[in-house]
Coordinates of C-alpha atoms in Angstrom, one line a residue:
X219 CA 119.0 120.2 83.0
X220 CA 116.1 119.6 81.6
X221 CA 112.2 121.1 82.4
X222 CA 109.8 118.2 83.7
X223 CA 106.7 118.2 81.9
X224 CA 103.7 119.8 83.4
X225 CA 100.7 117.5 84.4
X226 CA 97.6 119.0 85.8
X227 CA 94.9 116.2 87.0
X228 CA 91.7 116.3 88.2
X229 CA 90.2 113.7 90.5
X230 CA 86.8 113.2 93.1
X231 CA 88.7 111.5 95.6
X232 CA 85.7 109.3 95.9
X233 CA 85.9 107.4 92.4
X234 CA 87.6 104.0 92.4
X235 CA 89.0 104.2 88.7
X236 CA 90.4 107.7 89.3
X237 CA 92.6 106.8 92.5
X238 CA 93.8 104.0 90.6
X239 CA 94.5 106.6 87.5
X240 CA 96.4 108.5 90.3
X241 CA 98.7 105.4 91.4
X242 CA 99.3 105.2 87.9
X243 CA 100.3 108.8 88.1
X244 CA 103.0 108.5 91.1
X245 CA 104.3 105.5 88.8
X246 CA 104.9 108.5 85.8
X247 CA 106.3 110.5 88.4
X248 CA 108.5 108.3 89.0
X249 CA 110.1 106.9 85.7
X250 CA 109.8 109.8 83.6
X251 CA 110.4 113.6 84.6
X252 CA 106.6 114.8 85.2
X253 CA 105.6 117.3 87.8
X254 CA 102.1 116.5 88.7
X255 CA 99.7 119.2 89.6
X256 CA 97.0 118.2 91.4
X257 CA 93.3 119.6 91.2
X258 CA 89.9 118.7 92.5
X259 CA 86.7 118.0 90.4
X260 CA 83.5 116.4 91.8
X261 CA 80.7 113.6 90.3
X262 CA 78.3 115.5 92.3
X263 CA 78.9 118.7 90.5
X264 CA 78.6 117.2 87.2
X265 CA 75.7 115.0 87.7
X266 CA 73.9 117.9 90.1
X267 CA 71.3 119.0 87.0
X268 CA 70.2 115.0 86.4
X269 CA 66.8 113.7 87.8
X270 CA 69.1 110.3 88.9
X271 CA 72.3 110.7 90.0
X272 CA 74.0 107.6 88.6
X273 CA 76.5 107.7 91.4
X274 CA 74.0 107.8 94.1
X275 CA 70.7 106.9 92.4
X276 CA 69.0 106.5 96.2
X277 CA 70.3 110.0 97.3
X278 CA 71.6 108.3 100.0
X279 CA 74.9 109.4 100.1
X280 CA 75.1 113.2 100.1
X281 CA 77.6 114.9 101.9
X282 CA 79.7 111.4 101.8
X283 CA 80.1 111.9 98.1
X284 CA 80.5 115.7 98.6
X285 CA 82.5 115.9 102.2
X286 CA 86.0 114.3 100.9
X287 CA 86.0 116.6 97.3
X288 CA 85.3 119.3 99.7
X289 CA 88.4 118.8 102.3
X290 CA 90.8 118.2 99.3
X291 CA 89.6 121.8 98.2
X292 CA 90.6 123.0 101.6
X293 CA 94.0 121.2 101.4
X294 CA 94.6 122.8 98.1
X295 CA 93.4 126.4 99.3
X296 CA 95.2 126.6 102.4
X297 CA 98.6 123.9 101.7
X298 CA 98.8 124.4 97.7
X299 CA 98.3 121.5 94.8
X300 CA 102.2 119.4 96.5
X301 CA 100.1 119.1 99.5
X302 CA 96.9 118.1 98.0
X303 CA 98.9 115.3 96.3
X304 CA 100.1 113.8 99.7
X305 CA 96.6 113.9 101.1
X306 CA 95.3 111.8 98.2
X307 CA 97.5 109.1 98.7
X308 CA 96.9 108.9 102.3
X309 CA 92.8 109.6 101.6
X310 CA 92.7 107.1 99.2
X311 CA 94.7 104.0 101.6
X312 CA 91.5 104.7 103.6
X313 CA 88.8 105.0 101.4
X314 CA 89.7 102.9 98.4
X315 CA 91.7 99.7 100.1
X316 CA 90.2 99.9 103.3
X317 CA 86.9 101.1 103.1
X318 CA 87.5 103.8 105.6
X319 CA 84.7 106.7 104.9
X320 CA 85.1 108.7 108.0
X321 CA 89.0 108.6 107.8
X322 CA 89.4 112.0 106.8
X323 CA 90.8 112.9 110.0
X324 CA 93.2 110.1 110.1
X325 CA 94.1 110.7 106.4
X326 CA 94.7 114.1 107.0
X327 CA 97.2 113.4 110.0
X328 CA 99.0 110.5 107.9
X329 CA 99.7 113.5 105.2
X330 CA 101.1 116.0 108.1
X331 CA 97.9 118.4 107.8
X332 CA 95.9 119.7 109.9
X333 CA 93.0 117.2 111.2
X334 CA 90.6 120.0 111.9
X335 CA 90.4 120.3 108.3
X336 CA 88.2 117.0 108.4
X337 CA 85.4 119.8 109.9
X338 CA 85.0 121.4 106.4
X339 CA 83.5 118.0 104.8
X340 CA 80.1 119.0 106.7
X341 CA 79.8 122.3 105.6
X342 CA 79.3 124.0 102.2
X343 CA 82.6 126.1 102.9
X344 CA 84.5 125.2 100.0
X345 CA 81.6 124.2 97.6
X346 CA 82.4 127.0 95.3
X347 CA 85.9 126.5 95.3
X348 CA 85.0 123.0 94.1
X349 CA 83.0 124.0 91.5
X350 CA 85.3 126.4 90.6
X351 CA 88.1 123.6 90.2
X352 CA 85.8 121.0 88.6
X353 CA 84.8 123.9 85.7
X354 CA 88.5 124.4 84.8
X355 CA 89.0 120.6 84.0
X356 CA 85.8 120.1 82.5
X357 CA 86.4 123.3 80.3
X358 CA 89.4 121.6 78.7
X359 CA 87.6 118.5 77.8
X360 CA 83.5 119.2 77.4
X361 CA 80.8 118.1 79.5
X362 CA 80.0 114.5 78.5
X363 CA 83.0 113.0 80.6
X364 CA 84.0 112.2 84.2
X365 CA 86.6 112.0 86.9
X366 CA 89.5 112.1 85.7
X367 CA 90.9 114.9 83.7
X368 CA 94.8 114.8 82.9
X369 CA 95.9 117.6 81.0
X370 CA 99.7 117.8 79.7
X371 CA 100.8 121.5 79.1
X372 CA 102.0 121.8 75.8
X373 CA 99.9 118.9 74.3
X374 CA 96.5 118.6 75.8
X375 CA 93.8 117.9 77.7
X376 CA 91.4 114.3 77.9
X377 CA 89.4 112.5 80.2
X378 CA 91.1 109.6 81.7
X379 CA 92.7 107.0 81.6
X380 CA 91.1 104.5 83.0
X381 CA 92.9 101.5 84.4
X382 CA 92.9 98.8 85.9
X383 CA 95.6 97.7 87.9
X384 CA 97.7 100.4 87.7
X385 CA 101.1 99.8 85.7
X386 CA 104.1 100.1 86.6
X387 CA 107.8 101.0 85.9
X388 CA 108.5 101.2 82.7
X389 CA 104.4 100.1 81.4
X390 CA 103.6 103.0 83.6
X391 CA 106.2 105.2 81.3
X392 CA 104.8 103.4 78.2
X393 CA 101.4 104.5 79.1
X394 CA 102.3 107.9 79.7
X395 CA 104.1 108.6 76.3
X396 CA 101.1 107.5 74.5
X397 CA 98.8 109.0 76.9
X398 CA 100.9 112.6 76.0
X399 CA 100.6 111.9 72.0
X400 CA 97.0 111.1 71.9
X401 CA 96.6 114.3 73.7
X402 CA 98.7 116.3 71.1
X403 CA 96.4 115.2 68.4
X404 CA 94.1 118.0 68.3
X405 CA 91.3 115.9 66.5
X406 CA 91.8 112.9 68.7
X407 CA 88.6 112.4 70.5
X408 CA 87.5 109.0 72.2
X409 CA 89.5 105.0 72.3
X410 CA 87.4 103.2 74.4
X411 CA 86.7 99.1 75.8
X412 CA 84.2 97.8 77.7
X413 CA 84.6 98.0 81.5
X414 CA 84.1 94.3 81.8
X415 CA 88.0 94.7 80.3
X416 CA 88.8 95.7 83.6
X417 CA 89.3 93.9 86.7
X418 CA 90.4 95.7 90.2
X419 CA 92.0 92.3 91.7

């Protein structure tokens, strides 16, 4: 019997491109033999030492861009990285497709969590094990990139991909196999087309 191959991914559950990255990522799981390890990272984090914060350039949206990175950290601390995985996919349903931004309760009772774990988005409990997380996956790749980081054991580490829809079945698999050589190129660095390429419909 074969190992599965080890994927560890990074995500802020509130980025659009990176949840659909992570459908893309239950695809893999899927149609080839990946274990997915997932792991939280934040745009607030990385943009905290910028005058503008591109993602919220009014500083309007604080703790909502904070609060869900912050109860995934939770999940993760107290449920591991399997659980963590579920609650994305329920989280994102309600954020991403139905524009649900105080569904962390119900998001966390669609996973089979705890709800009171919603409680932590309001606090700065688990801002340090955020950073924490967000450091590990930016330390594989550098600084100058976003949400999200997919690093394959044994190859390596890059930011993305972005995409838009999500593949699947086999183009899912497709994606993944060239996904896992670029990453085992060690002086592989950027491939890259205008977001206008993409188109969420």
């Amino acid at each position: 019997m074969s190992t599965p191959q080890t994927a560890d991914f990074w995500f802020d559950p509130v980025c659009p491109y990176t949840w659909l990255t992570s459908r893309w990522l239950r695809e893999v799981e899927r149609v080839r033999d990946v274990a997915v390890h997932w792991r939280v990272m934040s745009l607030s984090v990385l943009n905290e030492h910028l005058d503008v914060d591109p993602e919220d350039p009014e500083g309007q949206w604080g703790d909502y861009m904070r609060g869900p990175g912050r109860v995934c950290a939770a999940v993760s601390e107290r449920h591991g990285s399997q659980a963590l995985g579920t609650y994305l996919d329920a989280l994102g349903v309600r954020l991403h497709e139905r524009g649900e931004w105080d569904g962390a309760e119900r998001a966390l009772a669609d996973a089979g969590l705890p709800t009171e774990l919603a409680a932590v988005a309001w606090t700065d409990e688990y801002d340090d094990a955020v950073r924490v997380s967000h450091e590990q996956g930016l330390a594989l790749v550098g600084p100058d990139v976003g949400t999200p980081v997919l690093s394959v054991r044994g190859a390596g580490a890059l930011f993305g991909p972005v995409v838009s829809p999500a593949p699947k079945g086999e183009a899912a698999g497709r994606l993944w196999d060239g996904v896992v050589l670029m990453a085992g190129v060690q002086d592989f660095c950027e491939l890259k087309r205008p977001y206008g390429a993409l188109d969420f419909g």
